[in-house]
PDB file of N, CA and C in Angstrom:
ATOM      1  N   UNK A   1      15.621 -22.054  20.202  1.00 36.00           N
ATOM      2  CA  UNK A   1      16.559 -21.794  19.141  1.00 36.00           C
ATOM      3  C   UNK A   1      17.567 -22.933  19.100  1.00 36.00           C
ATOM      4  N   UNK A   2      17.847 -23.502  17.938  1.00 36.00           N
ATOM      5  CA  UNK A   2      18.778 -24.617  17.853  1.00 36.00           C
ATOM      6  C   UNK A   2      20.211 -24.153  18.070  1.00 36.00           C
ATOM      7  N   UNK A   3      21.071 -25.122  18.393  1.00 41.00           N
ATOM      8  CA  UNK A   3      22.490 -24.816  18.564  1.00 41.00           C
ATOM      9  C   UNK A   3      23.051 -24.282  17.252  1.00 41.00           C
ATOM     10  N   UNK A   4      23.890 -23.273  17.374  1.00 39.00           N
ATOM     11  CA  UNK A   4      24.501 -22.672  16.199  1.00 39.00           C
ATOM     12  C   UNK A   4      25.720 -23.480  15.817  1.00 39.00           C
ATOM     13  N   UNK A   5      25.795 -23.848  14.559  1.00 39.00           N
ATOM     14  CA  UNK A   5      26.982 -24.537  14.063  1.00 39.00           C
ATOM     15  C   UNK A   5      27.554 -23.730  12.917  1.00 39.00           C
ATOM     16  N   UNK A   6      28.828 -23.872  12.685  1.00 39.00           N
ATOM     17  CA  UNK A   6      29.508 -23.086  11.664  1.00 39.00           C
ATOM     18  C   UNK A   6      29.398 -23.793  10.321  1.00 39.00           C
ATOM     19  N   UNK A   7      28.772 -23.128   9.362  1.00 38.00           N
ATOM     20  CA  UNK A   7      28.649 -23.701   8.026  1.00 38.00           C
ATOM     21  C   UNK A   7      29.642 -23.078   7.060  1.00 38.00           C
ATOM     22  N   UNK A   8      30.431 -22.112   7.532  1.00 42.00           N
ATOM     23  CA  UNK A   8      31.422 -21.457   6.695  1.00 42.00           C
ATOM     24  C   UNK A   8      32.796 -22.056   6.983  1.00 42.00           C
ATOM     25  N   UNK A   9      33.768 -21.705   6.149  1.00 47.00           N
ATOM     26  CA  UNK A   9      35.119 -22.163   6.451  1.00 47.00           C
ATOM     27  C   UNK A   9      35.596 -21.513   7.738  1.00 47.00           C
ATOM     28  N   UNK A  10      36.618 -22.068   8.325  1.00 55.00           N
ATOM     29  CA  UNK A  10      37.018 -21.715   9.690  1.00 55.00           C
ATOM     30  C   UNK A  10      37.386 -20.246   9.862  1.00 55.00           C
ATOM     31  N   UNK A  11      38.016 -19.635   8.922  1.00 73.00           N
ATOM     32  CA  UNK A  11      38.466 -18.259   9.087  1.00 73.00           C
ATOM     33  C   UNK A  11      39.790 -18.215   9.826  1.00 73.00           C
ATOM     34  N   UNK A  12      40.556 -17.209   9.521  1.00 84.00           N
ATOM     35  CA  UNK A  12      41.868 -17.062  10.141  1.00 84.00           C
ATOM     36  C   UNK A  12      41.726 -16.342  11.482  1.00 84.00           C
ATOM     37  N   UNK A  13      42.701 -16.466  12.344  1.00 88.00           N
ATOM     38  CA  UNK A  13      42.664 -15.703  13.600  1.00 88.00           C
ATOM     39  C   UNK A  13      42.555 -14.201  13.349  1.00 88.00           C
ATOM     40  N   UNK A  14      43.226 -13.705  12.323  1.00 88.00           N
ATOM     41  CA  UNK A  14      43.143 -12.274  12.001  1.00 88.00           C
ATOM     42  C   UNK A  14      41.719 -11.891  11.590  1.00 88.00           C
ATOM     43  N   UNK A  15      41.054 -12.757  10.834  1.00 88.00           N
ATOM     44  CA  UNK A  15      39.687 -12.486  10.419  1.00 88.00           C
ATOM     45  C   UNK A  15      38.749 -12.486  11.624  1.00 88.00           C
ATOM     46  N   UNK A  16      38.922 -13.428  12.527  1.00 89.00           N
ATOM     47  CA  UNK A  16      38.086 -13.491  13.722  1.00 89.00           C
ATOM     48  C   UNK A  16      38.309 -12.271  14.616  1.00 89.00           C
ATOM     49  N   UNK A  17      39.562 -11.829  14.709  1.00 92.00           N
ATOM     50  CA  UNK A  17      39.882 -10.633  15.484  1.00 92.00           C
ATOM     51  C   UNK A  17      39.216  -9.403  14.854  1.00 92.00           C
ATOM     52  N   UNK A  18      39.253  -9.316  13.543  1.00 93.00           N
ATOM     53  CA  UNK A  18      38.623  -8.212  12.825  1.00 93.00           C
ATOM     54  C   UNK A  18      37.113  -8.244  12.994  1.00 93.00           C
ATOM     55  N   UNK A  19      36.547  -9.419  12.968  1.00 93.00           N
ATOM     56  CA  UNK A  19      35.110  -9.580  13.170  1.00 93.00           C
ATOM     57  C   UNK A  19      34.706  -9.121  14.572  1.00 93.00           C
ATOM     58  N   UNK A  20      35.481  -9.492  15.574  1.00 93.00           N
ATOM     59  CA  UNK A  20      35.207  -9.060  16.950  1.00 93.00           C
ATOM     60  C   UNK A  20      35.274  -7.542  17.058  1.00 93.00           C
ATOM     61  N   UNK A  21      36.255  -6.962  16.409  1.00 94.00           N
ATOM     62  CA  UNK A  21      36.379  -5.497  16.419  1.00 94.00           C
ATOM     63  C   UNK A  21      35.149  -4.856  15.779  1.00 94.00           C
ATOM     64  N   UNK A  22      34.681  -5.417  14.688  1.00 95.00           N
ATOM     65  CA  UNK A  22      33.491  -4.889  14.019  1.00 95.00           C
ATOM     66  C   UNK A  22      32.256  -4.966  14.891  1.00 95.00           C
ATOM     67  N   UNK A  23      32.086  -6.068  15.605  1.00 95.00           N
ATOM     68  CA  UNK A  23      30.943  -6.223  16.508  1.00 95.00           C
ATOM     69  C   UNK A  23      31.026  -5.201  17.638  1.00 95.00           C
ATOM     70  N   UNK A  24      32.211  -5.018  18.190  1.00 95.00           N
ATOM     71  CA  UNK A  24      32.383  -4.026  19.261  1.00 95.00           C
ATOM     72  C   UNK A  24      32.063  -2.619  18.760  1.00 95.00           C
ATOM     73  N   UNK A  25      32.572  -2.280  17.585  1.00 95.00           N
ATOM     74  CA  UNK A  25      32.322  -0.959  17.020  1.00 95.00           C
ATOM     75  C   UNK A  25      30.835  -0.738  16.766  1.00 95.00           C
ATOM     76  N   UNK A  26      30.170  -1.745  16.228  1.00 95.00           N
ATOM     77  CA  UNK A  26      28.733  -1.640  15.970  1.00 95.00           C
ATOM     78  C   UNK A  26      27.961  -1.405  17.265  1.00 95.00           C
ATOM     79  N   UNK A  27      28.283  -2.167  18.295  1.00 95.00           N
ATOM     80  CA  UNK A  27      27.576  -2.015  19.563  1.00 95.00           C
ATOM     81  C   UNK A  27      27.848  -0.658  20.205  1.00 95.00           C
ATOM     82  N   UNK A  28      29.077  -0.206  20.124  1.00 96.00           N
ATOM     83  CA  UNK A  28      29.393   1.110  20.671  1.00 96.00           C
ATOM     84  C   UNK A  28      28.622   2.193  19.907  1.00 96.00           C
ATOM     85  N   UNK A  29      28.555   2.075  18.598  1.00 96.00           N
ATOM     86  CA  UNK A  29      27.821   3.062  17.793  1.00 96.00           C
ATOM     87  C   UNK A  29      26.330   3.035  18.112  1.00 96.00           C
ATOM     88  N   UNK A  30      25.767   1.850  18.296  1.00 96.00           N
ATOM     89  CA  UNK A  30      24.357   1.746  18.666  1.00 96.00           C
ATOM     90  C   UNK A  30      24.084   2.443  19.998  1.00 96.00           C
ATOM     91  N   UNK A  31      24.968   2.260  20.959  1.00 96.00           N
ATOM     92  CA  UNK A  31      24.799   2.894  22.264  1.00 96.00           C
ATOM     93  C   UNK A  31      24.925   4.412  22.162  1.00 96.00           C
ATOM     94  N   UNK A  32      25.868   4.889  21.373  1.00 95.00           N
ATOM     95  CA  UNK A  32      26.035   6.336  21.193  1.00 95.00           C
ATOM     96  C   UNK A  32      24.820   6.922  20.478  1.00 95.00           C
ATOM     97  N   UNK A  33      24.313   6.226  19.479  1.00 95.00           N
ATOM     98  CA  UNK A  33      23.109   6.709  18.779  1.00 95.00           C
ATOM     99  C   UNK A  33      21.935   6.827  19.736  1.00 95.00           C
ATOM    100  N   UNK A  34      21.763   5.840  20.596  1.00 94.00           N
ATOM    101  CA  UNK A  34      20.683   5.884  21.589  1.00 94.00           C
ATOM    102  C   UNK A  34      20.891   7.059  22.536  1.00 94.00           C
ATOM    103  N   UNK A  35      22.112   7.280  22.949  1.00 94.00           N
ATOM    104  CA  UNK A  35      22.419   8.400  23.834  1.00 94.00           C
ATOM    105  C   UNK A  35      22.070   9.726  23.165  1.00 94.00           C
ATOM    106  N   UNK A  36      22.436   9.889  21.896  1.00 92.00           N
ATOM    107  CA  UNK A  36      22.102  11.119  21.177  1.00 92.00           C
ATOM    108  C   UNK A  36      20.589  11.293  21.046  1.00 92.00           C
ATOM    109  N   UNK A  37      19.883  10.201  20.818  1.00 92.00           N
ATOM    110  CA  UNK A  37      18.421  10.278  20.711  1.00 92.00           C
ATOM    111  C   UNK A  37      17.783  10.755  22.009  1.00 92.00           C
ATOM    112  N   UNK A  38      18.425  10.451  23.134  1.00 90.00           N
ATOM    113  CA  UNK A  38      17.874  10.795  24.442  1.00 90.00           C
ATOM    114  C   UNK A  38      18.502  12.048  25.050  1.00 90.00           C
ATOM    115  N   UNK A  39      19.392  12.728  24.327  1.00 86.00           N
ATOM    116  CA  UNK A  39      20.178  13.805  24.937  1.00 86.00           C
ATOM    117  C   UNK A  39      19.354  15.041  25.274  1.00 86.00           C
ATOM    118  N   UNK A  40      18.187  15.232  24.681  1.00 86.00           N
ATOM    119  CA  UNK A  40      17.365  16.404  24.989  1.00 86.00           C
ATOM    120  C   UNK A  40      16.924  16.412  26.449  1.00 86.00           C
ATOM    121  N   UNK A  41      16.853  15.246  27.055  1.00 85.00           N
ATOM    122  CA  UNK A  41      16.410  15.123  28.445  1.00 85.00           C
ATOM    123  C   UNK A  41      17.568  15.156  29.438  1.00 85.00           C
ATOM    124  N   UNK A  42      18.784  15.410  28.973  1.00 89.00           N
ATOM    125  CA  UNK A  42      19.957  15.324  29.848  1.00 89.00           C
ATOM    126  C   UNK A  42      20.715  16.646  29.875  1.00 89.00           C
ATOM    127  N   UNK A  43      21.367  16.884  30.997  1.00 93.00           N
ATOM    128  CA  UNK A  43      22.298  18.003  31.060  1.00 93.00           C
ATOM    129  C   UNK A  43      23.579  17.583  30.339  1.00 93.00           C
ATOM    130  N   UNK A  44      24.429  18.548  30.033  1.00 93.00           N
ATOM    131  CA  UNK A  44      25.687  18.229  29.368  1.00 93.00           C
ATOM    132  C   UNK A  44      26.555  17.328  30.243  1.00 93.00           C
ATOM    133  N   UNK A  45      26.506  17.542  31.558  1.00 96.00           N
ATOM    134  CA  UNK A  45      27.287  16.689  32.467  1.00 96.00           C
ATOM    135  C   UNK A  45      26.772  15.259  32.469  1.00 96.00           C
ATOM    136  N   UNK A  46      25.456  15.091  32.456  1.00 95.00           N
ATOM    137  CA  UNK A  46      24.873  13.740  32.402  1.00 95.00           C
ATOM    138  C   UNK A  46      25.221  13.060  31.079  1.00 95.00           C
ATOM    139  N   UNK A  47      25.126  13.835  29.997  1.00 94.00           N
ATOM    140  CA  UNK A  47      25.455  13.307  28.677  1.00 94.00           C
ATOM    141  C   UNK A  47      26.909  12.833  28.645  1.00 94.00           C
ATOM    142  N   UNK A  48      27.827  13.676  29.123  1.00 95.00           N
ATOM    143  CA  UNK A  48      29.245  13.317  29.119  1.00 95.00           C
ATOM    144  C   UNK A  48      29.530  12.115  30.013  1.00 95.00           C
ATOM    145  N   UNK A  49      28.845  12.028  31.148  1.00 96.00           N
ATOM    146  CA  UNK A  49      29.022  10.874  32.033  1.00 96.00           C
ATOM    147  C   UNK A  49      28.559   9.593  31.346  1.00 96.00           C
ATOM    148  N   UNK A  50      27.408   9.669  30.661  1.00 96.00           N
ATOM    149  CA  UNK A  50      26.918   8.497  29.933  1.00 96.00           C
ATOM    150  C   UNK A  50      27.859   8.124  28.790  1.00 96.00           C
ATOM    151  N   UNK A  51      28.399   9.120  28.103  1.00 95.00           N
ATOM    152  CA  UNK A  51      29.335   8.861  27.014  1.00 95.00           C
ATOM    153  C   UNK A  51      30.611   8.214  27.549  1.00 95.00           C
ATOM    154  N   UNK A  52      31.102   8.690  28.681  1.00 97.00           N
ATOM    155  CA  UNK A  52      32.282   8.078  29.308  1.00 97.00           C
ATOM    156  C   UNK A  52      32.006   6.632  29.704  1.00 97.00           C
ATOM    157  N   UNK A  53      30.790   6.367  30.160  1.00 96.00           N
ATOM    158  CA  UNK A  53      30.422   5.001  30.539  1.00 96.00           C
ATOM    159  C   UNK A  53      30.447   4.084  29.310  1.00 96.00           C
ATOM    160  N   UNK A  54      29.945   4.567  28.190  1.00 96.00           N
ATOM    161  CA  UNK A  54      29.971   3.782  26.952  1.00 96.00           C
ATOM    162  C   UNK A  54      31.413   3.502  26.548  1.00 96.00           C
ATOM    163  N   UNK A  55      32.256   4.511  26.631  1.00 95.00           N
ATOM    164  CA  UNK A  55      33.660   4.354  26.244  1.00 95.00           C
ATOM    165  C   UNK A  55      34.396   3.363  27.136  1.00 95.00           C
ATOM    166  N   UNK A  56      33.937   3.221  28.378  1.00 96.00           N
ATOM    167  CA  UNK A  56      34.642   2.352  29.324  1.00 96.00           C
ATOM    168  C   UNK A  56      34.131   0.907  29.332  1.00 96.00           C
ATOM    169  N   UNK A  57      33.142   0.601  28.516  1.00 96.00           N
ATOM    170  CA  UNK A  57      32.632  -0.770  28.478  1.00 96.00           C
ATOM    171  C   UNK A  57      33.730  -1.741  28.045  1.00 96.00           C
ATOM    172  N   UNK A  58      33.720  -2.903  28.634  1.00 96.00           N
ATOM    173  CA  UNK A  58      34.721  -3.923  28.297  1.00 96.00           C
ATOM    174  C   UNK A  58      34.445  -4.502  26.912  1.00 96.00           C
ATOM    175  N   UNK A  59      35.479  -5.082  26.335  1.00 94.00           N
ATOM    176  CA  UNK A  59      35.312  -5.770  25.053  1.00 94.00           C
ATOM    177  C   UNK A  59      34.231  -6.837  25.173  1.00 94.00           C
ATOM    178  N   UNK A  60      34.258  -7.565  26.273  1.00 92.00           N
ATOM    179  CA  UNK A  60      33.283  -8.645  26.477  1.00 92.00           C
ATOM    180  C   UNK A  60      31.852  -8.105  26.438  1.00 92.00           C
ATOM    181  N   UNK A  61      31.613  -7.005  27.123  1.00 93.00           N
ATOM    182  CA  UNK A  61      30.272  -6.412  27.145  1.00 93.00           C
ATOM    183  C   UNK A  61      29.848  -5.974  25.746  1.00 93.00           C
ATOM    184  N   UNK A  62      30.778  -5.452  24.982  1.00 94.00           N
ATOM    185  CA  UNK A  62      30.455  -4.985  23.632  1.00 94.00           C
ATOM    186  C   UNK A  62      30.333  -6.137  22.630  1.00 94.00           C
ATOM    187  N   UNK A  63      30.843  -7.300  22.967  1.00 93.00           N
ATOM    188  CA  UNK A  63      30.780  -8.443  22.058  1.00 93.00           C
ATOM    189  C   UNK A  63      29.560  -9.330  22.293  1.00 93.00           C
ATOM    190  N   UNK A  64      28.885  -9.171  23.419  1.00 90.00           N
ATOM    191  CA  UNK A  64      27.760 -10.060  23.744  1.00 90.00           C
ATOM    192  C   UNK A  64      26.466  -9.693  23.031  1.00 90.00           C
ATOM    193  N   UNK A  65      26.209  -8.416  22.829  1.00 89.00           N
ATOM    194  CA  UNK A  65      24.946  -7.991  22.227  1.00 89.00           C
ATOM    195  C   UNK A  65      24.953  -8.217  20.720  1.00 89.00           C
ATOM    196  N   UNK A  66      23.866  -8.770  20.212  1.00 91.00           N
ATOM    197  CA  UNK A  66      23.726  -8.968  18.765  1.00 91.00           C
ATOM    198  C   UNK A  66      22.565  -8.174  18.183  1.00 91.00           C
ATOM    199  N   UNK A  67      21.720  -7.640  19.034  1.00 92.00           N
ATOM    200  CA  UNK A  67      20.536  -6.924  18.572  1.00 92.00           C
ATOM    201  C   UNK A  67      20.932  -5.598  17.923  1.00 92.00           C
ATOM    202  N   UNK A  68      20.484  -5.407  16.705  1.00 94.00           N
ATOM    203  CA  UNK A  68      20.737  -4.158  15.998  1.00 94.00           C
ATOM    204  C   UNK A  68      22.019  -4.136  15.196  1.00 94.00           C
ATOM    205  N   UNK A  69      22.799  -5.212  15.243  1.00 95.00           N
ATOM    206  CA  UNK A  69      24.061  -5.251  14.500  1.00 95.00           C
ATOM    207  C   UNK A  69      23.763  -5.254  13.005  1.00 95.00           C
ATOM    208  N   UNK A  70      24.436  -4.376  12.277  1.00 96.00           N
ATOM    209  CA  UNK A  70      24.335  -4.334  10.814  1.00 96.00           C
ATOM    210  C   UNK A  70      25.451  -5.227  10.275  1.00 96.00           C
ATOM    211  N   UNK A  71      25.110  -6.484  10.071  1.00 96.00           N
ATOM    212  CA  UNK A  71      26.119  -7.464   9.676  1.00 96.00           C
ATOM    213  C   UNK A  71      26.702  -7.158   8.307  1.00 96.00           C
ATOM    214  N   UNK A  72      25.920  -6.559   7.423  1.00 96.00           N
ATOM    215  CA  UNK A  72      26.459  -6.187   6.111  1.00 96.00           C
ATOM    216  C   UNK A  72      27.552  -5.131   6.261  1.00 96.00           C
ATOM    217  N   UNK A  73      27.355  -4.178   7.174  1.00 95.00           N
ATOM    218  CA  UNK A  73      28.372  -3.161   7.421  1.00 95.00           C
ATOM    219  C   UNK A  73      29.613  -3.785   8.072  1.00 95.00           C
ATOM    220  N   UNK A  74      29.403  -4.707   9.003  1.00 95.00           N
ATOM    221  CA  UNK A  74      30.534  -5.412   9.614  1.00 95.00           C
ATOM    222  C   UNK A  74      31.336  -6.119   8.519  1.00 95.00           C
ATOM    223  N   UNK A  75      30.644  -6.806   7.631  1.00 94.00           N
ATOM    224  CA  UNK A  75      31.336  -7.520   6.549  1.00 94.00           C
ATOM    225  C   UNK A  75      32.100  -6.547   5.666  1.00 94.00           C
ATOM    226  N   UNK A  76      31.456  -5.470   5.296  1.00 94.00           N
ATOM    227  CA  UNK A  76      32.073  -4.491   4.391  1.00 94.00           C
ATOM    228  C   UNK A  76      33.326  -3.871   4.998  1.00 94.00           C
ATOM    229  N   UNK A  77      33.274  -3.550   6.287  1.00 92.00           N
ATOM    230  CA  UNK A  77      34.390  -2.843   6.912  1.00 92.00           C
ATOM    231  C   UNK A  77      35.444  -3.769   7.524  1.00 92.00           C
ATOM    232  N   UNK A  78      35.058  -4.977   7.902  1.00 91.00           N
ATOM    233  CA  UNK A  78      35.990  -5.847   8.641  1.00 91.00           C
ATOM    234  C   UNK A  78      36.368  -7.125   7.910  1.00 91.00           C
ATOM    235  N   UNK A  79      35.472  -7.667   7.149  1.00 88.00           N
ATOM    236  CA  UNK A  79      35.696  -8.953   6.470  1.00 88.00           C
ATOM    237  C   UNK A  79      35.162  -8.856   5.042  1.00 88.00           C
ATOM    238  N   UNK A  80      35.827  -8.100   4.201  1.00 88.00           N
ATOM    239  CA  UNK A  80      35.274  -7.836   2.863  1.00 88.00           C
ATOM    240  C   UNK A  80      35.096  -9.069   1.981  1.00 88.00           C
ATOM    241  N   UNK A  81      35.718 -10.185   2.332  1.00 87.00           N
ATOM    242  CA  UNK A  81      35.552 -11.408   1.538  1.00 87.00           C
ATOM    243  C   UNK A  81      34.340 -12.222   1.977  1.00 87.00           C
ATOM    244  N   UNK A  82      33.602 -11.725   2.970  1.00 91.00           N
ATOM    245  CA  UNK A  82      32.418 -12.432   3.492  1.00 91.00           C
ATOM    246  C   UNK A  82      31.172 -11.573   3.336  1.00 91.00           C
ATOM    247  N   UNK A  83      30.045 -12.232   3.306  1.00 94.00           N
ATOM    248  CA  UNK A  83      28.768 -11.517   3.317  1.00 94.00           C
ATOM    249  C   UNK A  83      28.397 -11.206   4.770  1.00 94.00           C
ATOM    250  N   UNK A  84      27.405 -10.364   4.938  1.00 95.00           N
ATOM    251  CA  UNK A  84      26.920 -10.078   6.279  1.00 95.00           C
ATOM    252  C   UNK A  84      26.413 -11.335   6.966  1.00 95.00           C
ATOM    253  N   UNK A  85      25.724 -12.177   6.226  1.00 95.00           N
ATOM    254  CA  UNK A  85      25.209 -13.427   6.792  1.00 95.00           C
ATOM    255  C   UNK A  85      26.345 -14.355   7.199  1.00 95.00           C
ATOM    256  N   UNK A  86      27.403 -14.404   6.380  1.00 93.00           N
ATOM    257  CA  UNK A  86      28.575 -15.209   6.748  1.00 93.00           C
ATOM    258  C   UNK A  86      29.177 -14.713   8.062  1.00 93.00           C
ATOM    259  N   UNK A  87      29.268 -13.395   8.207  1.00 93.00           N
ATOM    260  CA  UNK A  87      29.836 -12.824   9.438  1.00 93.00           C
ATOM    261  C   UNK A  87      28.956 -13.148  10.636  1.00 93.00           C
ATOM    262  N   UNK A  88      27.662 -13.036  10.476  1.00 93.00           N
ATOM    263  CA  UNK A  88      26.748 -13.347  11.578  1.00 93.00           C
ATOM    264  C   UNK A  88      26.890 -14.801  11.994  1.00 93.00           C
ATOM    265  N   UNK A  89      26.903 -15.705  11.038  1.00 92.00           N
ATOM    266  CA  UNK A  89      27.040 -17.135  11.337  1.00 92.00           C
ATOM    267  C   UNK A  89      28.403 -17.414  11.979  1.00 92.00           C
ATOM    268  N   UNK A  90      29.443 -16.816  11.436  1.00 91.00           N
ATOM    269  CA  UNK A  90      30.787 -17.004  11.981  1.00 91.00           C
ATOM    270  C   UNK A  90      30.828 -16.517  13.425  1.00 91.00           C
ATOM    271  N   UNK A  91      30.235 -15.362  13.701  1.00 91.00           N
ATOM    272  CA  UNK A  91      30.261 -14.818  15.058  1.00 91.00           C
ATOM    273  C   UNK A  91      29.497 -15.722  16.020  1.00 91.00           C
ATOM    274  N   UNK A  92      28.343 -16.183  15.618  1.00 90.00           N
ATOM    275  CA  UNK A  92      27.550 -17.067  16.472  1.00 90.00           C
ATOM    276  C   UNK A  92      28.270 -18.379  16.744  1.00 90.00           C
ATOM    277  N   UNK A  93      28.977 -18.869  15.757  1.00 89.00           N
ATOM    278  CA  UNK A  93      29.628 -20.174  15.898  1.00 89.00           C
ATOM    279  C   UNK A  93      30.946 -20.115  16.660  1.00 89.00           C
ATOM    280  N   UNK A  94      31.639 -18.992  16.599  1.00 87.00           N
ATOM    281  CA  UNK A  94      32.984 -18.943  17.174  1.00 87.00           C
ATOM    282  C   UNK A  94      33.073 -18.158  18.470  1.00 87.00           C
ATOM    283  N   UNK A  95      32.069 -17.402  18.812  1.00 83.00           N
ATOM    284  CA  UNK A  95      32.120 -16.621  20.043  1.00 83.00           C
ATOM    285  C   UNK A  95      31.523 -17.447  21.172  1.00 83.00           C
ATOM    286  N   UNK A  96      32.333 -17.902  22.120  1.00 75.00           N
ATOM    287  CA  UNK A  96      31.822 -18.799  23.162  1.00 75.00           C
ATOM    288  C   UNK A  96      30.746 -18.161  24.040  1.00 75.00           C
ATOM    289  N   UNK A  97      30.814 -16.873  24.282  1.00 74.00           N
ATOM    290  CA  UNK A  97      29.790 -16.213  25.101  1.00 74.00           C
ATOM    291  C   UNK A  97      28.438 -16.239  24.405  1.00 74.00           C
ATOM    292  N   UNK A  98      28.444 -15.897  23.134  1.00 72.00           N
ATOM    293  CA  UNK A  98      27.200 -15.864  22.369  1.00 72.00           C
ATOM    294  C   UNK A  98      26.706 -17.275  22.114  1.00 72.00           C
ATOM    295  N   UNK A  99      27.594 -18.166  21.697  1.00 60.00           N
ATOM    296  CA  UNK A  99      27.208 -19.538  21.389  1.00 60.00           C
ATOM    297  C   UNK A  99      26.646 -20.226  22.630  1.00 60.00           C
ATOM    298  N   UNK A 100      27.264 -20.014  23.787  1.00 56.00           N
ATOM    299  CA  UNK A 100      26.794 -20.645  25.025  1.00 56.00           C
ATOM    300  C   UNK A 100      25.405 -20.120  25.391  1.00 56.00           C
ATOM    301  N   UNK A 101      25.198 -18.811  25.306  1.00 48.00           N
ATOM    302  CA  UNK A 101      23.889 -18.264  25.674  1.00 48.00           C
ATOM    303  C   UNK A 101      22.821 -18.698  24.671  1.00 48.00           C
ATOM    304  N   UNK A 102      23.208 -18.848  23.407  1.00 46.00           N
ATOM    305  CA  UNK A 102      22.263 -19.314  22.384  1.00 46.00           C
ATOM    306  C   UNK A 102      21.861 -20.755  22.680  1.00 46.00           C
ATOM    307  N   UNK A 103      22.827 -21.584  23.076  1.00 44.00           N
ATOM    308  CA  UNK A 103      22.538 -22.980  23.401  1.00 44.00           C
ATOM    309  C   UNK A 103      21.653 -23.075  24.638  1.00 44.00           C
ATOM    310  N   UNK A 104      21.920 -22.249  25.625  1.00 40.00           N
ATOM    311  CA  UNK A 104      21.114 -22.276  26.850  1.00 40.00           C
ATOM    312  C   UNK A 104      19.686 -21.848  26.570  1.00 40.00           C
ATOM    313  N   UNK A 105      19.512 -20.870  25.676  1.00 45.00           N
ATOM    314  CA  UNK A 105      18.177 -20.415  25.322  1.00 45.00           C
ATOM    315  C   UNK A 105      17.401 -21.522  24.635  1.00 45.00           C
ATOM    316  N   UNK A 106      18.103 -22.337  23.842  1.00 41.00           N
ATOM    317  CA  UNK A 106      17.437 -23.401  23.103  1.00 41.00           C
ATOM    318  C   UNK A 106      16.957 -24.516  24.010  1.00 41.00           C
ATOM    319  N   UNK A 107      17.589 -24.694  25.183  1.00 40.00           N
ATOM    320  CA  UNK A 107      17.258 -25.821  26.054  1.00 40.00           C
ATOM    321  C   UNK A 107      16.058 -25.560  26.898  1.00 40.00           C
TER     322      UNK A 107
END
């Protein structure tokens, strides 16, 4: 995979903060959805423990995953002046954790 470069305008710090919040929310929702899909095999105590674990994840952990992110929803809720593709490109270009891992994968 080639190095990600930013083809959009820089964005304001507030926009980048909002974008990060959207990515975190998306990842948390994906994890909760997976937990609900698997809840038939769990006791209520196991379910609650897993839910507490999701709630306690660090911002960094929630910002690293990109799989399953609905970028159009992120754009709609967090950056209404951007498209989903703009948000995805902006996130890849400005998030050092994601950008670094993307560059390492390309090498």
